[in-house]
PDB file of C-alpha atoms in Angstrom:
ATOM      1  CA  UNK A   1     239.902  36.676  49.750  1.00  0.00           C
ATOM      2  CA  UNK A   2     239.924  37.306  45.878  1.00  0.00           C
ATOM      3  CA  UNK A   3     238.091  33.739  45.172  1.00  0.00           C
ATOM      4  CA  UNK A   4     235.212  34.169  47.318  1.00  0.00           C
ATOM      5  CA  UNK A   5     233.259  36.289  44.982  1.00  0.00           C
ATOM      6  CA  UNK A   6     233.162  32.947  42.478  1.00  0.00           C
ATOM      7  CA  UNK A   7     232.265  30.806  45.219  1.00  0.00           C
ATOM      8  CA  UNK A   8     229.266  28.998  45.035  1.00  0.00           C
ATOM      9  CA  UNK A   9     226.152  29.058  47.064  1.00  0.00           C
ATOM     10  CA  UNK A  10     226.104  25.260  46.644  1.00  0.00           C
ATOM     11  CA  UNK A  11     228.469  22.550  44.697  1.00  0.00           C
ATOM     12  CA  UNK A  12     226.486  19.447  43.838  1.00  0.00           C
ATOM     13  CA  UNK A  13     227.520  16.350  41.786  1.00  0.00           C
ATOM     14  CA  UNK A  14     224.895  16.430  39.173  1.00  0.00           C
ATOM     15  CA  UNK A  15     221.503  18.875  37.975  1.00  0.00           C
ATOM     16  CA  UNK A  16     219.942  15.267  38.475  1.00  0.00           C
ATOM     17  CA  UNK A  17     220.882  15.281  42.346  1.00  0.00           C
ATOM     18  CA  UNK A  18     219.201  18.134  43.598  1.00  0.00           C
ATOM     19  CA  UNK A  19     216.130  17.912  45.689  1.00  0.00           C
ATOM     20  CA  UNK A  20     213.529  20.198  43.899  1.00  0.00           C
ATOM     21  CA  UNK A  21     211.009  19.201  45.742  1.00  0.00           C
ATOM     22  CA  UNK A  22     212.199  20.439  48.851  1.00  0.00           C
ATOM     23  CA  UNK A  23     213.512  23.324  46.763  1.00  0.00           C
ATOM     24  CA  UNK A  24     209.499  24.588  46.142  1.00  0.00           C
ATOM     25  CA  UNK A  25     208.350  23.646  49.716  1.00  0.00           C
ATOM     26  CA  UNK A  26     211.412  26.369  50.944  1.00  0.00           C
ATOM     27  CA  UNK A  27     209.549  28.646  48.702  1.00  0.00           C
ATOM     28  CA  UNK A  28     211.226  28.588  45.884  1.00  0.00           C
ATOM     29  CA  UNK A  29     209.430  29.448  42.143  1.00  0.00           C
ATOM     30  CA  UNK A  30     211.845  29.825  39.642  1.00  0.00           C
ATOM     31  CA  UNK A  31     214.891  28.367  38.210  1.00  0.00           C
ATOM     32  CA  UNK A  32     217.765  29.120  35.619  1.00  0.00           C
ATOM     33  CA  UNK A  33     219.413  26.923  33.797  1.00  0.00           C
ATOM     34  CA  UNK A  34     222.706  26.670  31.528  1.00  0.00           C
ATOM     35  CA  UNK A  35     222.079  24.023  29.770  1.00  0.00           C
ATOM     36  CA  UNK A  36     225.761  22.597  28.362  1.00  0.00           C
ATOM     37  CA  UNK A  37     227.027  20.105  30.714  1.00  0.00           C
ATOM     38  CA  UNK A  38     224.455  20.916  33.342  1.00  0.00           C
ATOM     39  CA  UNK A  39     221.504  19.423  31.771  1.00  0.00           C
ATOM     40  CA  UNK A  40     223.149  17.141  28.756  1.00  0.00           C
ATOM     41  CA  UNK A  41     227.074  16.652  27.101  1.00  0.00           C
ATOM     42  CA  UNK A  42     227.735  19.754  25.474  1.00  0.00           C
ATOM     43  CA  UNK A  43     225.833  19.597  22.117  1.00  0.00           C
ATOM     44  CA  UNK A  44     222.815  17.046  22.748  1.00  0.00           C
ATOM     45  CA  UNK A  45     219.408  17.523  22.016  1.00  0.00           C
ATOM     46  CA  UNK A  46     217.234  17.164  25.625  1.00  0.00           C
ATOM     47  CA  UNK A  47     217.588  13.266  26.392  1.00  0.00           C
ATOM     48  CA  UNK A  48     214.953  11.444  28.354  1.00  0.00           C
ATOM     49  CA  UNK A  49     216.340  12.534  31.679  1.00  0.00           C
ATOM     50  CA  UNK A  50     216.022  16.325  30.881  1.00  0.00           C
ATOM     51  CA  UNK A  51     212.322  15.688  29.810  1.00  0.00           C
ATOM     52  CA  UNK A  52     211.859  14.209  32.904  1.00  0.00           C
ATOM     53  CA  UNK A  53     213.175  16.694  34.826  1.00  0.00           C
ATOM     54  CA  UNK A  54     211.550  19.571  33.342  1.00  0.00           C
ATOM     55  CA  UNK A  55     207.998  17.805  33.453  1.00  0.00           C
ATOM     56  CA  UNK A  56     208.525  17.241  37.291  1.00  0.00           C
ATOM     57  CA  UNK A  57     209.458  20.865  37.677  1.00  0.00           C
ATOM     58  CA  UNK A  58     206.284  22.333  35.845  1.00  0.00           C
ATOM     59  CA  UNK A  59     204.377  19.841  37.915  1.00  0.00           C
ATOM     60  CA  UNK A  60     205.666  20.808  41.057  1.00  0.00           C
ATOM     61  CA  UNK A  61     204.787  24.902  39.949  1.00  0.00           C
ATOM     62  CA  UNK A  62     208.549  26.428  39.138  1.00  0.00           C
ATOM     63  CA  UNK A  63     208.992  28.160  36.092  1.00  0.00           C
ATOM     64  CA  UNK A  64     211.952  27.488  34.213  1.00  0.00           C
ATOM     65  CA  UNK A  65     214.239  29.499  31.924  1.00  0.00           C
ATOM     66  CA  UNK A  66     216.864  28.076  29.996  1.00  0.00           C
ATOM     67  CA  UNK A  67     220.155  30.945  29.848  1.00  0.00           C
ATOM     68  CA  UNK A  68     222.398  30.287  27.624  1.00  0.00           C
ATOM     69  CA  UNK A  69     226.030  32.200  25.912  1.00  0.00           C
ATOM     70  CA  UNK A  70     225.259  29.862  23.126  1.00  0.00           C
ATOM     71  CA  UNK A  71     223.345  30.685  19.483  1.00  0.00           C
ATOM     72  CA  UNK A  72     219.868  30.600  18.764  1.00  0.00           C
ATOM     73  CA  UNK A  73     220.167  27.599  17.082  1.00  0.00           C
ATOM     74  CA  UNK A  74     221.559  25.808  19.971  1.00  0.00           C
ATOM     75  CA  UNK A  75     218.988  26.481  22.257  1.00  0.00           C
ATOM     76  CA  UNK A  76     216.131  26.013  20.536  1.00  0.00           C
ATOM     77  CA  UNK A  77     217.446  22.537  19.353  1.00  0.00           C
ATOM     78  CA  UNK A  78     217.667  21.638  23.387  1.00  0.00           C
ATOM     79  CA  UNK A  79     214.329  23.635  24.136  1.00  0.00           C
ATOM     80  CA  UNK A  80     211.963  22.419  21.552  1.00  0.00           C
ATOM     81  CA  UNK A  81     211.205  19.101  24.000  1.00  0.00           C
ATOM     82  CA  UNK A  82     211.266  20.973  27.393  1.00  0.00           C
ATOM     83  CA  UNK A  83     208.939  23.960  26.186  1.00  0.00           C
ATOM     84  CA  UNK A  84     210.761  26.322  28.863  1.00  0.00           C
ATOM     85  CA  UNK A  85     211.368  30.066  28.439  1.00  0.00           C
ATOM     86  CA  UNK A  86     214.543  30.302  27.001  1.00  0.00           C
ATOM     87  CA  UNK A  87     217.424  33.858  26.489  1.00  0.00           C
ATOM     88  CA  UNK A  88     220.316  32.698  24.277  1.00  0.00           C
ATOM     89  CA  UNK A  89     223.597  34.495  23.472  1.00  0.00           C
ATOM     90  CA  UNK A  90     223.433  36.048  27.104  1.00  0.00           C
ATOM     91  CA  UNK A  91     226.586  37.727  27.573  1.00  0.00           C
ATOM     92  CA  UNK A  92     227.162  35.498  31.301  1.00  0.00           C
ATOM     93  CA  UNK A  93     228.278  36.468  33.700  1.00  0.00           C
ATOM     94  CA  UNK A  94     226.688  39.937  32.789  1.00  0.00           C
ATOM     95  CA  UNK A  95     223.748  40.615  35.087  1.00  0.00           C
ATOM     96  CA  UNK A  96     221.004  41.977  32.292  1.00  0.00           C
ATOM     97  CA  UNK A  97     219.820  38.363  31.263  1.00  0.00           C
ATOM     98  CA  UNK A  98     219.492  37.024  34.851  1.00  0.00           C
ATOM     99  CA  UNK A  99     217.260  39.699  35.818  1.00  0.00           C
ATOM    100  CA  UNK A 100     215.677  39.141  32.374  1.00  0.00           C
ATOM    101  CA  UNK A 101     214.906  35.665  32.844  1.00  0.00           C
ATOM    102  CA  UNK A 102     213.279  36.681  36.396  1.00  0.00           C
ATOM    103  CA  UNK A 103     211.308  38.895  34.382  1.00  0.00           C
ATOM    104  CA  UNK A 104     209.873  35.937  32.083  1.00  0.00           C
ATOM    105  CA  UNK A 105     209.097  34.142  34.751  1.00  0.00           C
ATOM    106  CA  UNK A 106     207.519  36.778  36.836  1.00  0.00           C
ATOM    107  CA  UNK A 107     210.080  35.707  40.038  1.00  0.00           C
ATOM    108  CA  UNK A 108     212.160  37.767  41.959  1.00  0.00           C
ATOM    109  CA  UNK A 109     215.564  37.172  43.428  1.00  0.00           C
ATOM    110  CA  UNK A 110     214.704  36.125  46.521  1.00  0.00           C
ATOM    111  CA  UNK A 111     212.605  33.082  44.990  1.00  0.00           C
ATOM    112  CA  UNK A 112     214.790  32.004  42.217  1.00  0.00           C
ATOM    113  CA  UNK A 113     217.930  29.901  41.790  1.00  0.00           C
ATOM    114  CA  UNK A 114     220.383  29.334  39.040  1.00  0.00           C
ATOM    115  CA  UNK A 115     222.003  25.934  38.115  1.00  0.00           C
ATOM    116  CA  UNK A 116     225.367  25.737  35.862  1.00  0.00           C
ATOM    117  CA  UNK A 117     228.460  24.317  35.605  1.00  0.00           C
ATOM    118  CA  UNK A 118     230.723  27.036  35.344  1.00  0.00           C
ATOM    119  CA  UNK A 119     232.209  29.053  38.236  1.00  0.00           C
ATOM    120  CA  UNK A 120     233.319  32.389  35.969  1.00  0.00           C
ATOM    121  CA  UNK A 121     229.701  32.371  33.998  1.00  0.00           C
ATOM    122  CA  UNK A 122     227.004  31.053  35.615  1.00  0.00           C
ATOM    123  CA  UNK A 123     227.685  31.242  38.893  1.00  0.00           C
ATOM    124  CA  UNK A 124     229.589  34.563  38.614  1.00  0.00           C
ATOM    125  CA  UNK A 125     226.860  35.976  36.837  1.00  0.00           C
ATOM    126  CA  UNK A 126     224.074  34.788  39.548  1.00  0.00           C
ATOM    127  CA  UNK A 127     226.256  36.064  42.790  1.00  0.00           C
ATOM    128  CA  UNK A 128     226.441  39.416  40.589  1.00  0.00           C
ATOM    129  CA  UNK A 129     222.644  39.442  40.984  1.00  0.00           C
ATOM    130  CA  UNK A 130     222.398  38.478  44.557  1.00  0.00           C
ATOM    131  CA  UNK A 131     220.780  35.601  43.300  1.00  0.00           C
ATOM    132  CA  UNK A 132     221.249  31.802  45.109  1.00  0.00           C
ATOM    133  CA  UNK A 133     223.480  29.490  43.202  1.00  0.00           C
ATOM    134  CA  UNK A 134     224.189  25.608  42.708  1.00  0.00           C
ATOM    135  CA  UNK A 135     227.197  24.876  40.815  1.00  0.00           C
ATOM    136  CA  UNK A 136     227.074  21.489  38.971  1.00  0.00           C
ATOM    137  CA  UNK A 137     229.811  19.139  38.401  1.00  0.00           C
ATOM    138  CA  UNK A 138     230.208  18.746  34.160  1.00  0.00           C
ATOM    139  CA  UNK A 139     228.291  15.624  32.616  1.00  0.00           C
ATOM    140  CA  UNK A 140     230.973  15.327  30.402  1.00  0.00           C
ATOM    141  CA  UNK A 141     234.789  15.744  30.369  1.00  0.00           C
ATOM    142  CA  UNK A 142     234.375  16.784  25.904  1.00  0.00           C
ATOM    143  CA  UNK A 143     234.312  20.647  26.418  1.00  0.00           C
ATOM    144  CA  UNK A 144     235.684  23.597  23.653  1.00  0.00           C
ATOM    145  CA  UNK A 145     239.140  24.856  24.278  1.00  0.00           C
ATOM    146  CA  UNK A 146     238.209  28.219  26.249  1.00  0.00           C
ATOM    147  CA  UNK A 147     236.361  25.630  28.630  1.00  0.00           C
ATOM    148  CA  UNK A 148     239.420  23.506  29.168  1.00  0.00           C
ATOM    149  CA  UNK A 149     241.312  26.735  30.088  1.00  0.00           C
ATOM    150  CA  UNK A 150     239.115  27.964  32.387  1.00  0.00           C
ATOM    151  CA  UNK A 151     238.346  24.944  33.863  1.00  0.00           C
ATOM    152  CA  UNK A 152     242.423  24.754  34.945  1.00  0.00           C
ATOM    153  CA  UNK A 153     241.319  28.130  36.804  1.00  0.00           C
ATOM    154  CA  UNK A 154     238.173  26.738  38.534  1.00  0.00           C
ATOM    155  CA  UNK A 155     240.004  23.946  39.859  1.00  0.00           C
ATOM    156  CA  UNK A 156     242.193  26.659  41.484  1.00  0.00           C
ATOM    157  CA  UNK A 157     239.316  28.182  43.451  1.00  0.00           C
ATOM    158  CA  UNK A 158     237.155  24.907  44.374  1.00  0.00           C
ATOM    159  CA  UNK A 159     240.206  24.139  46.178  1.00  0.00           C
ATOM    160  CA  UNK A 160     240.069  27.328  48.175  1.00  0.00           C
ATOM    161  CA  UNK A 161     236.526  26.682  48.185  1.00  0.00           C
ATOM    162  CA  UNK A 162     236.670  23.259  49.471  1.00  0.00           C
ATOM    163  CA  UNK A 163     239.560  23.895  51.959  1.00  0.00           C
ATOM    164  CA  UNK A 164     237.221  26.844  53.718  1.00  0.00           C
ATOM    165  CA  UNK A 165     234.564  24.530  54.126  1.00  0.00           C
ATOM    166  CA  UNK A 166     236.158  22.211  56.137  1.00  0.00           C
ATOM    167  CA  UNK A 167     237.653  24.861  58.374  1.00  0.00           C
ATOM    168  CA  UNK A 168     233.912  26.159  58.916  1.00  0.00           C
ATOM    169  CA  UNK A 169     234.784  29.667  57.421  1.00  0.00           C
ATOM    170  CA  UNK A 170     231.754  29.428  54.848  1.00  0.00           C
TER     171      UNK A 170
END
């Protein structure tokens, strides 16, 4: 079926939920991150929970790379408190910054995992790649208009997605 290719590998509530711990012990060294809505509201500097997050990852031995379709600017603002490797303006869901990222972090696809909140970018982008996937539910319903629309669109296949779950077909 046409939707399948955006289906994620995972669909989790929050960034916050997910057991990284268990994530390393599988084997796991590297993880990519959008960071609007998936770490912090679109806009916000790094808030206390991201720094938290980020110091528990270093200390469990991931490396960490922030991917992002936004500016420099952006970025940086959210990055200068989580000291991460970072690609801005990425062009998701186009493969050459996912493989980039793995590059930073000296990972390959088989050990690294990307995080995001949108179906047609981030996780489009990381299936591209062959790479494993956790969609993220938004932190915060405030999102710019070519969001909105596409959100209308996701909801479309996380029903599909949702409905083959239950019958066991993925």
């Amino acid at each position: 079926m046409l939707f399948e290719t955006f289906y994620p590998d995972c669909w989790m509530d929050s960034t916050y939920e997910i057991d990284f711990d268990k994530l390393y012990q599988e084997g796991y060294r590297g993880l990519i991150f959008d960071i609007d809505n998936t770490l912090v509201p679109h806009g916000a500097p790094a808030d206390d929970r991201a720094k938290a997050l980020f110091a528990h990852l270093k200390e469990l031995g991931f490396q960490c790379c922030l991917l992002s379709n936004n500016q420099i600017e952006r970025v940086t603002m959210f990055n200068k408190d989580v000291q991460v490797y970072y690609i801005e303006d990425a062009h998701k869901p186009s493969r050459k910054n996912y493989m980039k990222a793995m590059e930073l972090m000296h990972t390959k696809l088989k050990n690294t995992i990307f995080i995001g909140d949108q179906l047609f970018t981030d996780v489009y982008g990381a299936k591209r790649c062959g790479m494993r996937n956790i969609l993220v539910k938004p932190i915060h319903p405030k999102e710019e208009i070519q969001i909105v629309f596409k959100r209308y669109l996701e909801k479309i296949v996380l029903y599909f997605y949702q409905k083959n779950m239950k019958s066991g077909r993925i």
